[in-house]
């Protein structure tokens, strides 16, 4: 699985270990360890290997440091509640979730509301689900780029994205970038997006008028 940037490497400690690295005590998974984590999420690094599968301790830790989800056991990274707790703080941690959780619409929506760009870590099925993509687009129109090819051909969805950010036009399907109904409103809002239009429209009179130009700049082609 991908490693979380900025996290220290965690020691591989057996549950039976009596001492830690550098003389620090090793604490076994259990209620006492969970109490330590409530005070300091980094206390997980003082635990034995099995602490990363202790649901209570990991839940406490990731609510404070979501990136610690990357170190959780496979079972916890497949737990929708655990992943949701982390994703509510930082949607980008969806990348560490199991494939099954990345296909869970409820969890993915939690992640998107925290970080719209986390849509890119959702399953292909959810990136093709209009309601999910629309939630991301409303948070950041440029997330249209992570939508399925079919949704990037969806006139209404692309139109909404372009209204929020005209530069979202660059992520629309080839057909829609050749559609004046999409291109002209976007260009009226921001003439710079003429560069994202299909070449067949860059010299079109109606499109140029929308951009406030008499002729297409030569560097557009």
mmCIF file with all atom_site columns, N, CA and C in Angstrom, residues 119-186:
data_model
loop_
_atom_site.group_PDB
_atom_site.id
_atom_site.type_symbol
_atom_site.label_atom_id
_atom_site.label_alt_id
_atom_site.label_comp_id
_atom_site.label_asym_id
_atom_site.label_entity_id
_atom_site.label_seq_id
_atom_site.pdbx_PDB_ins_code
_atom_site.Cartn_x
_atom_site.Cartn_y
_atom_site.Cartn_z
_atom_site.occupancy
_atom_site.B_iso_or_equiv
_atom_site.pdbx_formal_charge
_atom_site.auth_seq_id
_atom_site.auth_comp_id
_atom_site.auth_asym_id
_atom_site.auth_atom_id
_atom_site.pdbx_PDB_model_num
ATOM 1   N N  . UNK A 1 119 ? -11.775 12.297 -4.817  1.00 0.00 ? 119 UNK A N  1
ATOM 2   C CA . UNK A 1 119 ? -12.540 11.536 -5.808  1.00 0.00 ? 119 UNK A CA 1
ATOM 3   C C  . UNK A 1 119 ? -11.622 10.626 -6.608  1.00 0.00 ? 119 UNK A C  1
ATOM 4   N N  . UNK A 1 120 ? -10.382 11.040 -6.815  1.00 0.00 ? 120 UNK A N  1
ATOM 5   C CA . UNK A 1 120 ? -9.473  10.245 -7.644  1.00 0.00 ? 120 UNK A CA 1
ATOM 6   C C  . UNK A 1 120 ? -9.138  8.895  -7.016  1.00 0.00 ? 120 UNK A C  1
ATOM 7   N N  . UNK A 1 121 ? -9.398  8.736  -5.714  1.00 0.00 ? 121 UNK A N  1
ATOM 8   C CA . UNK A 1 121 ? -9.115  7.472  -5.053  1.00 0.00 ? 121 UNK A CA 1
ATOM 9   C C  . UNK A 1 121 ? -10.354 6.574  -4.947  1.00 0.00 ? 121 UNK A C  1
ATOM 10  N N  . UNK A 1 122 ? -11.479 7.081  -5.420  1.00 0.00 ? 122 UNK A N  1
ATOM 11  C CA . UNK A 1 122 ? -12.707 6.281  -5.412  1.00 0.00 ? 122 UNK A CA 1
ATOM 12  C C  . UNK A 1 122 ? -12.633 5.206  -6.491  1.00 0.00 ? 122 UNK A C  1
ATOM 13  N N  . UNK A 1 123 ? -13.439 4.201  -6.342  1.00 0.00 ? 123 UNK A N  1
ATOM 14  C CA . UNK A 1 123 ? -13.460 3.119  -7.332  1.00 0.00 ? 123 UNK A CA 1
ATOM 15  C C  . UNK A 1 123 ? -13.958 3.631  -8.679  1.00 0.00 ? 123 UNK A C  1
ATOM 16  N N  . UNK A 1 124 ? -13.619 2.939  -9.759  1.00 0.00 ? 124 UNK A N  1
ATOM 17  C CA . UNK A 1 124 ? -14.143 3.335  -11.077 1.00 0.00 ? 124 UNK A CA 1
ATOM 18  C C  . UNK A 1 124 ? -15.665 3.408  -11.092 1.00 0.00 ? 124 UNK A C  1
ATOM 19  N N  . UNK A 1 125 ? -16.311 2.515  -10.359 1.00 0.00 ? 125 UNK A N  1
ATOM 20  C CA . UNK A 1 125 ? -17.781 2.535  -10.335 1.00 0.00 ? 125 UNK A CA 1
ATOM 21  C C  . UNK A 1 125 ? -18.290 3.854  -9.765  1.00 0.00 ? 125 UNK A C  1
ATOM 22  N N  . UNK A 1 126 ? -17.702 4.307  -8.667  1.00 0.00 ? 126 UNK A N  1
ATOM 23  C CA . UNK A 1 126 ? -18.173 5.549  -8.044  1.00 0.00 ? 126 UNK A CA 1
ATOM 24  C C  . UNK A 1 126 ? -17.762 6.781  -8.834  1.00 0.00 ? 126 UNK A C  1
ATOM 25  N N  . UNK A 1 127 ? -16.651 6.695  -9.555  1.00 0.00 ? 127 UNK A N  1
ATOM 26  C CA . UNK A 1 127 ? -16.263 7.831  -10.392 1.00 0.00 ? 127 UNK A CA 1
ATOM 27  C C  . UNK A 1 127 ? -17.166 7.932  -11.618 1.00 0.00 ? 127 UNK A C  1
ATOM 28  N N  . UNK A 1 128 ? -18.011 6.942  -11.778 1.00 0.00 ? 128 UNK A N  1
ATOM 29  C CA . UNK A 1 128 ? -19.004 6.982  -12.840 1.00 0.00 ? 128 UNK A CA 1
ATOM 30  C C  . UNK A 1 128 ? -20.409 7.214  -12.308 1.00 0.00 ? 128 UNK A C  1
ATOM 31  N N  . UNK A 1 129 ? -20.506 7.458  -11.003 1.00 0.00 ? 129 UNK A N  1
ATOM 32  C CA . UNK A 1 129 ? -21.809 7.699  -10.375 1.00 0.00 ? 129 UNK A CA 1
ATOM 33  C C  . UNK A 1 129 ? -22.041 9.207  -10.279 1.00 0.00 ? 129 UNK A C  1
ATOM 34  N N  . UNK A 1 130 ? -23.075 9.665  -10.934 1.00 0.00 ? 130 UNK A N  1
ATOM 35  C CA . UNK A 1 130 ? -23.290 11.109 -11.091 1.00 0.00 ? 130 UNK A CA 1
ATOM 36  C C  . UNK A 1 130 ? -23.362 11.856 -9.763  1.00 0.00 ? 130 UNK A C  1
ATOM 37  N N  . UNK A 1 131 ? -24.093 11.304 -8.796  1.00 0.00 ? 131 UNK A N  1
ATOM 38  C CA . UNK A 1 131 ? -24.265 11.993 -7.515  1.00 0.00 ? 131 UNK A CA 1
ATOM 39  C C  . UNK A 1 131 ? -22.936 12.185 -6.796  1.00 0.00 ? 131 UNK A C  1
ATOM 40  N N  . UNK A 1 132 ? -22.064 11.196 -6.893  1.00 0.00 ? 132 UNK A N  1
ATOM 41  C CA . UNK A 1 132 ? -20.761 11.271 -6.238  1.00 0.00 ? 132 UNK A CA 1
ATOM 42  C C  . UNK A 1 132 ? -19.885 12.318 -6.925  1.00 0.00 ? 132 UNK A C  1
ATOM 43  N N  . UNK A 1 133 ? -19.825 12.248 -8.232  1.00 0.00 ? 133 UNK A N  1
ATOM 44  C CA . UNK A 1 133 ? -18.998 13.196 -8.988  1.00 0.00 ? 133 UNK A CA 1
ATOM 45  C C  . UNK A 1 133 ? -19.524 14.621 -8.833  1.00 0.00 ? 133 UNK A C  1
ATOM 46  N N  . UNK A 1 134 ? -20.818 14.784 -8.826  1.00 0.00 ? 134 UNK A N  1
ATOM 47  C CA . UNK A 1 134 ? -21.410 16.114 -8.677  1.00 0.00 ? 134 UNK A CA 1
ATOM 48  C C  . UNK A 1 134 ? -21.006 16.733 -7.333  1.00 0.00 ? 134 UNK A C  1
ATOM 49  N N  . UNK A 1 135 ? -20.979 15.901 -6.290  1.00 0.00 ? 135 UNK A N  1
ATOM 50  C CA . UNK A 1 135 ? -20.557 16.399 -4.971  1.00 0.00 ? 135 UNK A CA 1
ATOM 51  C C  . UNK A 1 135 ? -19.121 16.925 -5.030  1.00 0.00 ? 135 UNK A C  1
ATOM 52  N N  . UNK A 1 136 ? -18.266 16.187 -5.728  1.00 0.00 ? 136 UNK A N  1
ATOM 53  C CA . UNK A 1 136 ? -16.870 16.612 -5.858  1.00 0.00 ? 136 UNK A CA 1
ATOM 54  C C  . UNK A 1 136 ? -16.757 17.872 -6.705  1.00 0.00 ? 136 UNK A C  1
ATOM 55  N N  . UNK A 1 137 ? -17.460 17.913 -7.801  1.00 0.00 ? 137 UNK A N  1
ATOM 56  C CA . UNK A 1 137 ? -17.411 19.062 -8.717  1.00 0.00 ? 137 UNK A CA 1
ATOM 57  C C  . UNK A 1 137 ? -17.893 20.333 -8.027  1.00 0.00 ? 137 UNK A C  1
ATOM 58  N N  . UNK A 1 138 ? -18.893 20.211 -7.186  1.00 0.00 ? 138 UNK A N  1
ATOM 59  C CA . UNK A 1 138 ? -19.399 21.396 -6.480  1.00 0.00 ? 138 UNK A CA 1
ATOM 60  C C  . UNK A 1 138 ? -18.384 21.919 -5.467  1.00 0.00 ? 138 UNK A C  1
ATOM 61  N N  . UNK A 1 139 ? -17.503 21.020 -5.004  1.00 0.00 ? 139 UNK A N  1
ATOM 62  C CA . UNK A 1 139 ? -16.448 21.442 -4.098  1.00 0.00 ? 139 UNK A CA 1
ATOM 63  C C  . UNK A 1 139 ? -15.227 21.961 -4.826  1.00 0.00 ? 139 UNK A C  1
ATOM 64  N N  . UNK A 1 140 ? -14.962 21.393 -5.992  1.00 0.00 ? 140 UNK A N  1
ATOM 65  C CA . UNK A 1 140 ? -13.813 21.796 -6.813  1.00 0.00 ? 140 UNK A CA 1
ATOM 66  C C  . UNK A 1 140 ? -14.117 21.356 -8.240  1.00 0.00 ? 140 UNK A C  1
ATOM 67  N N  . UNK A 1 141 ? -14.458 22.312 -9.082  1.00 0.00 ? 141 UNK A N  1
ATOM 68  C CA . UNK A 1 141 ? -14.897 22.003 -10.445 1.00 0.00 ? 141 UNK A CA 1
ATOM 69  C C  . UNK A 1 141 ? -13.862 21.219 -11.239 1.00 0.00 ? 141 UNK A C  1
ATOM 70  N N  . UNK A 1 142 ? -12.586 21.394 -10.914 1.00 0.00 ? 142 UNK A N  1
ATOM 71  C CA . UNK A 1 142 ? -11.534 20.713 -11.677 1.00 0.00 ? 142 UNK A CA 1
ATOM 72  C C  . UNK A 1 142 ? -11.471 19.218 -11.389 1.00 0.00 ? 142 UNK A C  1
ATOM 73  N N  . UNK A 1 143 ? -12.218 18.761 -10.394 1.00 0.00 ? 143 UNK A N  1
ATOM 74  C CA . UNK A 1 143 ? -12.264 17.312 -10.137 1.00 0.00 ? 143 UNK A CA 1
ATOM 75  C C  . UNK A 1 143 ? -13.030 16.591 -11.244 1.00 0.00 ? 143 UNK A C  1
ATOM 76  N N  . UNK A 1 144 ? -13.604 17.334 -12.156 1.00 0.00 ? 144 UNK A N  1
ATOM 77  C CA . UNK A 1 144 ? -14.235 16.714 -13.326 1.00 0.00 ? 144 UNK A CA 1
ATOM 78  C C  . UNK A 1 144 ? -13.254 15.777 -14.022 1.00 0.00 ? 144 UNK A C  1
ATOM 79  N N  . UNK A 1 145 ? -11.966 16.093 -13.917 1.00 0.00 ? 145 UNK A N  1
ATOM 80  C CA . UNK A 1 145 ? -10.952 15.263 -14.575 1.00 0.00 ? 145 UNK A CA 1
ATOM 81  C C  . UNK A 1 145 ? -10.931 13.825 -14.068 1.00 0.00 ? 145 UNK A C  1
ATOM 82  N N  . UNK A 1 146 ? -11.435 13.579 -12.856 1.00 0.00 ? 146 UNK A N  1
ATOM 83  C CA . UNK A 1 146 ? -11.409 12.239 -12.286 1.00 0.00 ? 146 UNK A CA 1
ATOM 84  C C  . UNK A 1 146 ? -12.689 11.461 -12.552 1.00 0.00 ? 146 UNK A C  1
ATOM 85  N N  . UNK A 1 147 ? -13.647 12.106 -13.196 1.00 0.00 ? 147 UNK A N  1
ATOM 86  C CA . UNK A 1 147 ? -14.912 11.447 -13.508 1.00 0.00 ? 147 UNK A CA 1
ATOM 87  C C  . UNK A 1 147 ? -14.731 10.453 -14.654 1.00 0.00 ? 147 UNK A C  1
ATOM 88  N N  . UNK A 1 148 ? -15.656 9.548  -14.768 1.00 0.00 ? 148 UNK A N  1
ATOM 89  C CA . UNK A 1 148 ? -15.615 8.577  -15.863 1.00 0.00 ? 148 UNK A CA 1
ATOM 90  C C  . UNK A 1 148 ? -15.758 9.295  -17.201 1.00 0.00 ? 148 UNK A C  1
ATOM 91  N N  . UNK A 1 149 ? -15.357 8.623  -18.237 1.00 0.00 ? 149 UNK A N  1
ATOM 92  C CA . UNK A 1 149 ? -15.463 9.212  -19.576 1.00 0.00 ? 149 UNK A CA 1
ATOM 93  C C  . UNK A 1 149 ? -16.910 9.542  -19.904 1.00 0.00 ? 149 UNK A C  1
ATOM 94  N N  . UNK A 1 150 ? -17.807 8.677  -19.464 1.00 0.00 ? 150 UNK A N  1
ATOM 95  C CA . UNK A 1 150 ? -19.228 8.909  -19.736 1.00 0.00 ? 150 UNK A CA 1
ATOM 96  C C  . UNK A 1 150 ? -19.712 10.207 -19.083 1.00 0.00 ? 150 UNK A C  1
ATOM 97  N N  . UNK A 1 151 ? -19.291 10.468 -17.838 1.00 0.00 ? 151 UNK A N  1
ATOM 98  C CA . UNK A 1 151 ? -19.744 11.679 -17.156 1.00 0.00 ? 151 UNK A CA 1
ATOM 99  C C  . UNK A 1 151 ? -19.075 12.925 -17.716 1.00 0.00 ? 151 UNK A C  1
ATOM 100 N N  . UNK A 1 152 ? -17.895 12.775 -18.260 1.00 0.00 ? 152 UNK A N  1
ATOM 101 C CA . UNK A 1 152 ? -17.249 13.942 -18.879 1.00 0.00 ? 152 UNK A CA 1
ATOM 102 C C  . UNK A 1 152 ? -17.910 14.286 -20.208 1.00 0.00 ? 152 UNK A C  1
ATOM 103 N N  . UNK A 1 153 ? -18.845 13.410 -20.631 1.00 0.00 ? 153 UNK A N  1
ATOM 104 C CA . UNK A 1 153 ? -19.676 13.701 -21.811 1.00 0.00 ? 153 UNK A CA 1
ATOM 105 C C  . UNK A 1 153 ? -21.066 14.179 -21.404 1.00 0.00 ? 153 UNK A C  1
ATOM 106 N N  . UNK A 1 154 ? -21.320 14.263 -20.093 1.00 0.00 ? 154 UNK A N  1
ATOM 107 C CA . UNK A 1 154 ? -22.629 14.655 -19.570 1.00 0.00 ? 154 UNK A CA 1
ATOM 108 C C  . UNK A 1 154 ? -22.759 16.183 -19.660 1.00 0.00 ? 154 UNK A C  1
ATOM 109 N N  . UNK A 1 155 ? -23.613 16.645 -20.541 1.00 0.00 ? 155 UNK A N  1
ATOM 110 C CA . UNK A 1 155 ? -23.724 18.084 -20.815 1.00 0.00 ? 155 UNK A CA 1
ATOM 111 C C  . UNK A 1 155 ? -24.056 18.870 -19.551 1.00 0.00 ? 155 UNK A C  1
ATOM 112 N N  . UNK A 1 156 ? -25.030 18.417 -18.769 1.00 0.00 ? 156 UNK A N  1
ATOM 113 C CA . UNK A 1 156 ? -25.444 19.155 -17.580 1.00 0.00 ? 156 UNK A CA 1
ATOM 114 C C  . UNK A 1 156 ? -24.339 19.205 -16.532 1.00 0.00 ? 156 UNK A C  1
ATOM 115 N N  . UNK A 1 157 ? -23.666 18.080 -16.338 1.00 0.00 ? 157 UNK A N  1
ATOM 116 C CA . UNK A 1 157 ? -22.601 18.022 -15.348 1.00 0.00 ? 157 UNK A CA 1
ATOM 117 C C  . UNK A 1 157 ? -21.429 18.925 -15.758 1.00 0.00 ? 157 UNK A C  1
ATOM 118 N N  . UNK A 1 158 ? -21.037 18.837 -17.011 1.00 0.00 ? 158 UNK A N  1
ATOM 119 C CA . UNK A 1 158 ? -19.937 19.671 -17.508 1.00 0.00 ? 158 UNK A CA 1
ATOM 120 C C  . UNK A 1 158 ? -20.329 21.142 -17.449 1.00 0.00 ? 158 UNK A C  1
ATOM 121 N N  . UNK A 1 159 ? -21.561 21.444 -17.792 1.00 0.00 ? 159 UNK A N  1
ATOM 122 C CA . UNK A 1 159 ? -22.031 22.828 -17.762 1.00 0.00 ? 159 UNK A CA 1
ATOM 123 C C  . UNK A 1 159 ? -21.938 23.393 -16.343 1.00 0.00 ? 159 UNK A C  1
ATOM 124 N N  . UNK A 1 160 ? -22.315 22.585 -15.347 1.00 0.00 ? 160 UNK A N  1
ATOM 125 C CA . UNK A 1 160 ? -22.230 23.043 -13.954 1.00 0.00 ? 160 UNK A CA 1
ATOM 126 C C  . UNK A 1 160 ? -20.780 23.266 -13.546 1.00 0.00 ? 160 UNK A C  1
ATOM 127 N N  . UNK A 1 161 ? -19.902 22.341 -13.940 1.00 0.00 ? 161 UNK A N  1
ATOM 128 C CA . UNK A 1 161 ? -18.483 22.474 -13.601 1.00 0.00 ? 161 UNK A CA 1
ATOM 129 C C  . UNK A 1 161 ? -17.895 23.734 -14.234 1.00 0.00 ? 161 UNK A C  1
ATOM 130 N N  . UNK A 1 162 ? -18.237 23.982 -15.484 1.00 0.00 ? 162 UNK A N  1
ATOM 131 C CA . UNK A 1 162 ? -17.694 25.134 -16.210 1.00 0.00 ? 162 UNK A CA 1
ATOM 132 C C  . UNK A 1 162 ? -18.218 26.448 -15.625 1.00 0.00 ? 162 UNK A C  1
ATOM 133 N N  . UNK A 1 163 ? -19.451 26.450 -15.151 1.00 0.00 ? 163 UNK A N  1
ATOM 134 C CA . UNK A 1 163 ? -19.987 27.657 -14.512 1.00 0.00 ? 163 UNK A CA 1
ATOM 135 C C  . UNK A 1 163 ? -19.215 27.980 -13.236 1.00 0.00 ? 163 UNK A C  1
ATOM 136 N N  . UNK A 1 164 ? -18.799 26.935 -12.522 1.00 0.00 ? 164 UNK A N  1
ATOM 137 C CA . UNK A 1 164 ? -18.052 27.130 -11.276 1.00 0.00 ? 164 UNK A CA 1
ATOM 138 C C  . UNK A 1 164 ? -16.604 27.534 -11.545 1.00 0.00 ? 164 UNK A C  1
ATOM 139 N N  . UNK A 1 165 ? -16.036 26.950 -12.594 1.00 0.00 ? 165 UNK A N  1
ATOM 140 C CA . UNK A 1 165 ? -14.655 27.264 -12.976 1.00 0.00 ? 165 UNK A CA 1
ATOM 141 C C  . UNK A 1 165 ? -14.526 27.018 -14.474 1.00 0.00 ? 165 UNK A C  1
ATOM 142 N N  . UNK A 1 166 ? -14.453 28.053 -15.286 1.00 0.00 ? 166 UNK A N  1
ATOM 143 C CA . UNK A 1 166 ? -14.388 27.871 -16.739 1.00 0.00 ? 166 UNK A CA 1
ATOM 144 C C  . UNK A 1 166 ? -13.262 26.945 -17.199 1.00 0.00 ? 166 UNK A C  1
ATOM 145 N N  . UNK A 1 167 ? -12.184 26.878 -16.423 1.00 0.00 ? 167 UNK A N  1
ATOM 146 C CA . UNK A 1 167 ? -11.061 26.023 -16.816 1.00 0.00 ? 167 UNK A CA 1
ATOM 147 C C  . UNK A 1 167 ? -11.381 24.526 -16.705 1.00 0.00 ? 167 UNK A C  1
ATOM 148 N N  . UNK A 1 168 ? -12.515 24.197 -16.074 1.00 0.00 ? 168 UNK A N  1
ATOM 149 C CA . UNK A 1 168 ? -12.945 22.802 -16.031 1.00 0.00 ? 168 UNK A CA 1
ATOM 150 C C  . UNK A 1 168 ? -13.233 22.293 -17.442 1.00 0.00 ? 168 UNK A C  1
ATOM 151 N N  . UNK A 1 169 ? -13.415 23.225 -18.375 1.00 0.00 ? 169 UNK A N  1
ATOM 152 C CA . UNK A 1 169 ? -13.666 22.872 -19.763 1.00 0.00 ? 169 UNK A CA 1
ATOM 153 C C  . UNK A 1 169 ? -12.583 21.935 -20.312 1.00 0.00 ? 169 UNK A C  1
ATOM 154 N N  . UNK A 1 170 ? -11.350 22.100 -19.837 1.00 0.00 ? 170 UNK A N  1
ATOM 155 C CA . UNK A 1 170 ? -10.261 21.275 -20.350 1.00 0.00 ? 170 UNK A CA 1
ATOM 156 C C  . UNK A 1 170 ? -10.475 19.785 -20.067 1.00 0.00 ? 170 UNK A C  1
ATOM 157 N N  . UNK A 1 171 ? -11.322 19.455 -19.095 1.00 0.00 ? 171 UNK A N  1
ATOM 158 C CA . UNK A 1 171 ? -11.548 18.065 -18.725 1.00 0.00 ? 171 UNK A CA 1
ATOM 159 C C  . UNK A 1 171 ? -12.839 17.487 -19.319 1.00 0.00 ? 171 UNK A C  1
ATOM 160 N N  . UNK A 1 172 ? -13.545 18.305 -20.086 1.00 0.00 ? 172 UNK A N  1
ATOM 161 C CA . UNK A 1 172 ? -14.757 17.816 -20.757 1.00 0.00 ? 172 UNK A CA 1
ATOM 162 C C  . UNK A 1 172 ? -14.369 16.906 -21.919 1.00 0.00 ? 172 UNK A C  1
ATOM 163 N N  . UNK A 1 173 ? -15.310 16.126 -22.364 1.00 0.00 ? 173 UNK A N  1
ATOM 164 C CA . UNK A 1 173 ? -15.046 15.236 -23.492 1.00 0.00 ? 173 UNK A CA 1
ATOM 165 C C  . UNK A 1 173 ? -14.744 16.043 -24.749 1.00 0.00 ? 173 UNK A C  1
ATOM 166 N N  . UNK A 1 174 ? -14.136 15.393 -25.711 1.00 0.00 ? 174 UNK A N  1
ATOM 167 C CA . UNK A 1 174 ? -13.794 16.047 -26.979 1.00 0.00 ? 174 UNK A CA 1
ATOM 168 C C  . UNK A 1 174 ? -15.039 16.599 -27.662 1.00 0.00 ? 174 UNK A C  1
ATOM 169 N N  . UNK A 1 175 ? -16.130 15.841 -27.595 1.00 0.00 ? 175 UNK A N  1
ATOM 170 C CA . UNK A 1 175 ? -17.381 16.276 -28.232 1.00 0.00 ? 175 UNK A CA 1
ATOM 171 C C  . UNK A 1 175 ? -17.902 17.568 -27.613 1.00 0.00 ? 175 UNK A C  1
ATOM 172 N N  . UNK A 1 176 ? -17.860 17.655 -26.276 1.00 0.00 ? 176 UNK A N  1
ATOM 173 C CA . UNK A 1 176 ? -18.388 18.854 -25.625 1.00 0.00 ? 176 UNK A CA 1
ATOM 174 C C  . UNK A 1 176 ? -17.480 20.058 -25.823 1.00 0.00 ? 176 UNK A C  1
ATOM 175 N N  . UNK A 1 177 ? -16.195 19.820 -25.995 1.00 0.00 ? 177 UNK A N  1
ATOM 176 C CA . UNK A 1 177 ? -15.284 20.941 -26.267 1.00 0.00 ? 177 UNK A CA 1
ATOM 177 C C  . UNK A 1 177 ? -15.460 21.455 -27.693 1.00 0.00 ? 177 UNK A C  1
ATOM 178 N N  . UNK A 1 178 ? -16.294 20.752 -28.467 1.00 0.00 ? 178 UNK A N  1
ATOM 179 C CA . UNK A 1 178 ? -16.627 21.195 -29.819 1.00 0.00 ? 178 UNK A CA 1
ATOM 180 C C  . UNK A 1 178 ? -18.083 21.657 -29.900 1.00 0.00 ? 178 UNK A C  1
ATOM 181 N N  . UNK A 1 179 ? -18.717 21.800 -28.737 1.00 0.00 ? 179 UNK A N  1
ATOM 182 C CA . UNK A 1 179 ? -20.134 22.175 -28.657 1.00 0.00 ? 179 UNK A CA 1
ATOM 183 C C  . UNK A 1 179 ? -20.235 23.649 -28.247 1.00 0.00 ? 179 UNK A C  1
ATOM 184 N N  . UNK A 1 180 ? -20.761 24.475 -29.128 1.00 0.00 ? 180 UNK A N  1
ATOM 185 C CA . UNK A 1 180 ? -20.856 25.913 -28.841 1.00 0.00 ? 180 UNK A CA 1
ATOM 186 C C  . UNK A 1 180 ? -21.718 26.213 -27.616 1.00 0.00 ? 180 UNK A C  1
ATOM 187 N N  . UNK A 1 181 ? -22.692 25.337 -27.325 1.00 0.00 ? 181 UNK A N  1
ATOM 188 C CA . UNK A 1 181 ? -23.553 25.577 -26.163 1.00 0.00 ? 181 UNK A CA 1
ATOM 189 C C  . UNK A 1 181 ? -22.751 25.510 -24.868 1.00 0.00 ? 181 UNK A C  1
ATOM 190 N N  . UNK A 1 182 ? -21.658 24.768 -24.891 1.00 0.00 ? 182 UNK A N  1
ATOM 191 C CA . UNK A 1 182 ? -20.776 24.671 -23.725 1.00 0.00 ? 182 UNK A CA 1
ATOM 192 C C  . UNK A 1 182 ? -19.670 25.709 -23.812 1.00 0.00 ? 182 UNK A C  1
ATOM 193 N N  . UNK A 1 183 ? -19.103 25.836 -25.002 1.00 0.00 ? 183 UNK A N  1
ATOM 194 C CA . UNK A 1 183 ? -17.925 26.687 -25.194 1.00 0.00 ? 183 UNK A CA 1
ATOM 195 C C  . UNK A 1 183 ? -18.232 28.177 -25.011 1.00 0.00 ? 183 UNK A C  1
ATOM 196 N N  . UNK A 1 184 ? -19.272 28.672 -25.647 1.00 0.00 ? 184 UNK A N  1
ATOM 197 C CA . UNK A 1 184 ? -19.521 30.121 -25.637 1.00 0.00 ? 184 UNK A CA 1
ATOM 198 C C  . UNK A 1 184 ? -19.761 30.699 -24.239 1.00 0.00 ? 184 UNK A C  1
ATOM 199 N N  . UNK A 1 185 ? -20.606 30.082 -23.394 1.00 0.00 ? 185 UNK A N  1
ATOM 200 C CA . UNK A 1 185 ? -20.777 30.637 -22.041 1.00 0.00 ? 185 UNK A CA 1
ATOM 201 C C  . UNK A 1 185 ? -19.476 30.631 -21.242 1.00 0.00 ? 185 UNK A C  1
ATOM 202 N N  . UNK A 1 186 ? -18.683 29.571 -21.421 1.00 0.00 ? 186 UNK A N  1
ATOM 203 C CA . UNK A 1 186 ? -17.412 29.491 -20.695 1.00 0.00 ? 186 UNK A CA 1
ATOM 204 C C  . UNK A 1 186 ? -16.468 30.594 -21.138 1.00 0.00 ? 186 UNK A C  1
#
